[in-house]
Amino acid sequence: MTKVVSKHDLIAEIDTLIMPLMSLMQQDFLESIKPFSLNPGAAILLEHVAKGVKHPKELANLLDTVPPVISALVGELEDKGLIERQIDPEDKRRVKLTLSKQGKDLHEKIRERSLALGGERLSKLSDGELTSLIRIFRKLLEEAQRT
């Protein structure tokens, strides 16, 4: 006889599994940036700028922090030659952030290392499981962005 599992029980099981998985993924992320002498906040900021987030205020909102923290991280990355600040041509009161050539190169190296480390875990899944996981993640992200 098949046991009927409630939606609540399924969600509770996911909740139980998600924290250790997030911890492992965080360890992979920290390992992926270790050779590049970046603190985690700076590496995350670099990733967001690479994905098109251009303004410090957007970064502060996205990373749930205050503008002075973003300014410090941007300054750190700028001092290392990884990021450039420019006056936003659409609004001269705003600063626009872009990756320098060196920043783009470093971002690519971090991304390759991260994919290699994370890929070890994900390679255990079949193509169908990976496709389902992508679909589920997209659905969860879309719902989270609506609220």
mmCIF file of C-alpha atoms in Angstrom:
data_model
loop_
_atom_site.group_PDB
_atom_site.id
_atom_site.type_symbol
_atom_site.label_atom_id
_atom_site.label_comp_id
_atom_site.label_asym_id
_atom_site.label_seq_id
_atom_site.Cartn_x
_atom_site.Cartn_y
_atom_site.Cartn_z
ATOM 1 C CA MET A 1 0.000 0.000 0.000
ATOM 2 C CA THR A 2 1.339 3.426 -0.988
ATOM 3 C CA LYS A 3 1.633 5.921 1.821
ATOM 4 C CA VAL A 4 0.011 9.273 1.080
ATOM 5 C CA VAL A 5 2.376 12.111 1.941
ATOM 6 C CA SER A 6 0.925 15.541 2.563
ATOM 7 C CA LYS A 7 2.190 18.681 0.858
ATOM 8 C CA HIS A 8 3.175 19.954 4.319
ATOM 9 C CA ASP A 9 5.344 16.867 4.890
ATOM 10 C CA LEU A 10 6.972 17.259 1.481
ATOM 11 C CA ILE A 11 7.758 20.929 2.168
ATOM 12 C CA ALA A 12 9.136 19.986 5.601
ATOM 13 C CA GLU A 13 11.435 17.415 3.961
ATOM 14 C CA ILE A 14 12.694 20.012 1.470
ATOM 15 C CA ASP A 15 13.258 22.450 4.328
ATOM 16 C CA THR A 16 15.301 19.812 6.160
ATOM 17 C CA LEU A 17 17.471 19.164 3.092
ATOM 18 C CA ILE A 18 17.965 22.719 1.894
ATOM 19 C CA MET A 19 20.139 24.027 4.744
ATOM 20 C CA PRO A 20 22.888 21.397 4.480
ATOM 21 C CA LEU A 21 22.813 21.763 0.686
ATOM 22 C CA MET A 22 23.141 25.551 0.949
ATOM 23 C CA SER A 23 26.034 25.073 3.349
ATOM 24 C CA LEU A 24 27.820 22.782 0.891
ATOM 25 C CA MET A 25 27.216 25.227 -1.955
ATOM 26 C CA GLN A 26 28.579 28.066 0.166
ATOM 27 C CA GLN A 27 31.695 26.007 0.881
ATOM 28 C CA ASP A 28 32.085 25.403 -2.872
ATOM 29 C CA PHE A 29 31.734 29.145 -3.512
ATOM 30 C CA LEU A 30 34.328 30.020 -0.866
ATOM 31 C CA GLU A 31 36.683 27.412 -2.304
ATOM 32 C CA SER A 32 36.160 28.794 -5.823
ATOM 33 C CA ILE A 33 37.270 32.325 -4.822
ATOM 34 C CA LYS A 34 40.109 31.298 -2.496
ATOM 35 C CA PRO A 35 42.943 31.503 -5.071
ATOM 36 C CA PHE A 36 41.917 35.019 -6.114
ATOM 37 C CA SER A 37 42.249 36.880 -2.785
ATOM 38 C CA LEU A 38 38.697 38.247 -2.832
ATOM 39 C CA ASN A 39 36.416 38.404 0.145
ATOM 40 C CA PRO A 40 32.993 36.794 -0.433
ATOM 41 C CA GLY A 41 31.134 40.124 -0.552
ATOM 42 C CA ALA A 42 33.444 41.497 -3.223
ATOM 43 C CA ALA A 43 33.133 38.288 -5.271
ATOM 44 C CA ILE A 44 29.328 38.428 -5.081
ATOM 45 C CA LEU A 45 29.338 42.086 -6.102
ATOM 46 C CA LEU A 46 31.649 41.250 -9.022
ATOM 47 C CA GLU A 47 29.204 38.545 -10.125
ATOM 48 C CA HIS A 48 26.221 40.909 -10.045
ATOM 49 C CA VAL A 49 28.023 43.626 -12.005
ATOM 50 C CA ALA A 50 29.047 40.987 -14.553
ATOM 51 C CA LYS A 51 25.367 40.039 -14.888
ATOM 52 C CA GLY A 52 24.383 43.625 -15.623
ATOM 53 C CA VAL A 53 23.614 45.286 -12.298
ATOM 54 C CA LYS A 54 25.125 48.720 -12.907
ATOM 55 C CA HIS A 55 24.231 50.993 -10.000
ATOM 56 C CA PRO A 56 25.357 50.872 -6.355
ATOM 57 C CA LYS A 57 21.828 51.477 -5.073
ATOM 58 C CA GLU A 58 20.548 48.458 -7.034
ATOM 59 C CA LEU A 59 23.360 46.362 -5.563
ATOM 60 C CA ALA A 60 22.520 47.506 -2.027
ATOM 61 C CA ASN A 61 18.874 46.522 -2.537
ATOM 62 C CA LEU A 62 19.749 43.230 -4.182
ATOM 63 C CA LEU A 63 22.271 42.273 -1.492
ATOM 64 C CA ASP A 64 20.066 43.592 1.320
ATOM 65 C CA THR A 65 22.708 45.942 2.672
ATOM 66 C CA VAL A 66 23.335 49.653 3.023
ATOM 67 C CA PRO A 67 25.050 51.870 0.419
ATOM 68 C CA PRO A 68 28.218 52.448 2.522
ATOM 69 C CA VAL A 69 28.914 48.691 2.470
ATOM 70 C CA ILE A 70 28.539 48.668 -1.312
ATOM 71 C CA SER A 71 30.793 51.742 -1.603
ATOM 72 C CA ALA A 72 33.495 49.980 0.403
ATOM 73 C CA LEU A 73 33.266 46.831 -1.746
ATOM 74 C CA VAL A 74 33.270 48.854 -4.966
ATOM 75 C CA GLY A 75 36.306 50.778 -3.677
ATOM 76 C CA GLU A 76 38.109 47.524 -2.919
ATOM 77 C CA LEU A 77 37.398 46.171 -6.398
ATOM 78 C CA GLU A 78 38.307 49.481 -8.007
ATOM 79 C CA ASP A 79 41.635 49.569 -6.131
ATOM 80 C CA LYS A 80 42.385 46.102 -7.524
ATOM 81 C CA GLY A 81 41.578 47.295 -11.041
ATOM 82 C CA LEU A 82 38.585 44.962 -11.358
ATOM 83 C CA ILE A 83 35.752 47.462 -11.596
ATOM 84 C CA GLU A 84 35.340 50.936 -13.029
ATOM 85 C CA ARG A 85 33.041 53.746 -11.937
ATOM 86 C CA GLN A 86 31.682 56.101 -14.556
ATOM 87 C CA ILE A 87 29.093 58.871 -14.537
ATOM 88 C CA ASP A 88 25.836 57.407 -15.854
ATOM 89 C CA PRO A 89 25.192 59.180 -19.181
ATOM 90 C CA GLU A 90 21.426 58.803 -18.628
ATOM 91 C CA ASP A 91 21.529 60.444 -15.188
ATOM 92 C CA LYS A 92 24.634 62.451 -14.363
ATOM 93 C CA ARG A 93 23.866 62.210 -10.615
ATOM 94 C CA ARG A 94 24.383 58.441 -10.672
ATOM 95 C CA VAL A 95 27.456 56.282 -10.911
ATOM 96 C CA LYS A 96 27.500 53.350 -13.312
ATOM 97 C CA LEU A 97 29.669 50.305 -12.598
ATOM 98 C CA THR A 98 31.348 48.122 -15.196
ATOM 99 C CA LEU A 99 33.948 45.398 -15.063
ATOM 100 C CA SER A 100 37.392 46.264 -16.348
ATOM 101 C CA LYS A 101 39.178 43.857 -18.691
ATOM 102 C CA GLN A 102 40.968 42.464 -15.642
ATOM 103 C CA GLY A 103 37.613 42.168 -13.820
ATOM 104 C CA LYS A 104 36.057 40.299 -16.755
ATOM 105 C CA ASP A 105 39.029 37.920 -16.883
ATOM 106 C CA LEU A 106 38.863 37.280 -13.137
ATOM 107 C CA HIS A 107 35.102 36.785 -13.242
ATOM 108 C CA GLU A 108 35.559 34.160 -15.962
ATOM 109 C CA LYS A 109 38.235 32.344 -13.931
ATOM 110 C CA ILE A 110 36.027 32.322 -10.821
ATOM 111 C CA ARG A 111 33.070 31.122 -12.896
ATOM 112 C CA GLU A 112 35.101 28.272 -14.419
ATOM 113 C CA ARG A 113 36.373 27.197 -10.997
ATOM 114 C CA SER A 114 32.899 27.449 -9.491
ATOM 115 C CA LEU A 115 31.393 25.367 -12.294
ATOM 116 C CA ALA A 116 34.088 22.740 -11.850
ATOM 117 C CA LEU A 117 33.474 22.485 -8.101
ATOM 118 C CA GLY A 118 29.685 22.632 -8.320
ATOM 119 C CA GLY A 119 29.712 20.431 -11.368
ATOM 120 C CA GLU A 120 31.128 17.581 -9.326
ATOM 121 C CA ARG A 121 27.963 17.542 -7.202
ATOM 122 C CA LEU A 122 25.573 18.140 -10.063
ATOM 123 C CA SER A 123 27.182 15.565 -12.363
ATOM 124 C CA LYS A 124 25.557 12.870 -10.234
ATOM 125 C CA LEU A 125 22.170 13.936 -11.648
ATOM 126 C CA SER A 126 20.814 12.741 -14.977
ATOM 127 C CA ASP A 127 20.111 15.182 -17.805
ATOM 128 C CA GLY A 128 16.399 14.853 -17.026
ATOM 129 C CA GLU A 129 16.962 15.596 -13.346
ATOM 130 C CA LEU A 130 19.101 18.624 -14.202
ATOM 131 C CA THR A 131 16.413 19.893 -16.597
ATOM 132 C CA SER A 132 13.748 19.442 -13.914
ATOM 133 C CA LEU A 133 15.914 21.193 -11.337
ATOM 134 C CA ILE A 134 16.447 24.161 -13.668
ATOM 135 C CA ARG A 135 12.697 24.367 -14.322
ATOM 136 C CA ILE A 136 11.954 24.250 -10.586
ATOM 137 C CA PHE A 137 14.609 26.873 -9.744
ATOM 138 C CA ARG A 138 13.257 29.197 -12.450
ATOM 139 C CA LYS A 139 9.722 28.811 -11.125
ATOM 140 C CA LEU A 140 10.838 29.500 -7.544
ATOM 141 C CA LEU A 141 12.839 32.559 -8.646
ATOM 142 C CA GLU A 142 9.941 33.942 -10.687
ATOM 143 C CA GLU A 143 7.596 33.565 -7.724
ATOM 144 C CA ALA A 144 10.114 35.133 -5.327
ATOM 145 C CA GLN A 145 10.587 38.115 -7.640
ATOM 146 C CA ARG A 146 6.826 38.739 -7.741
ATOM 147 C CA THR A 147 6.597 39.094 -3.976
#
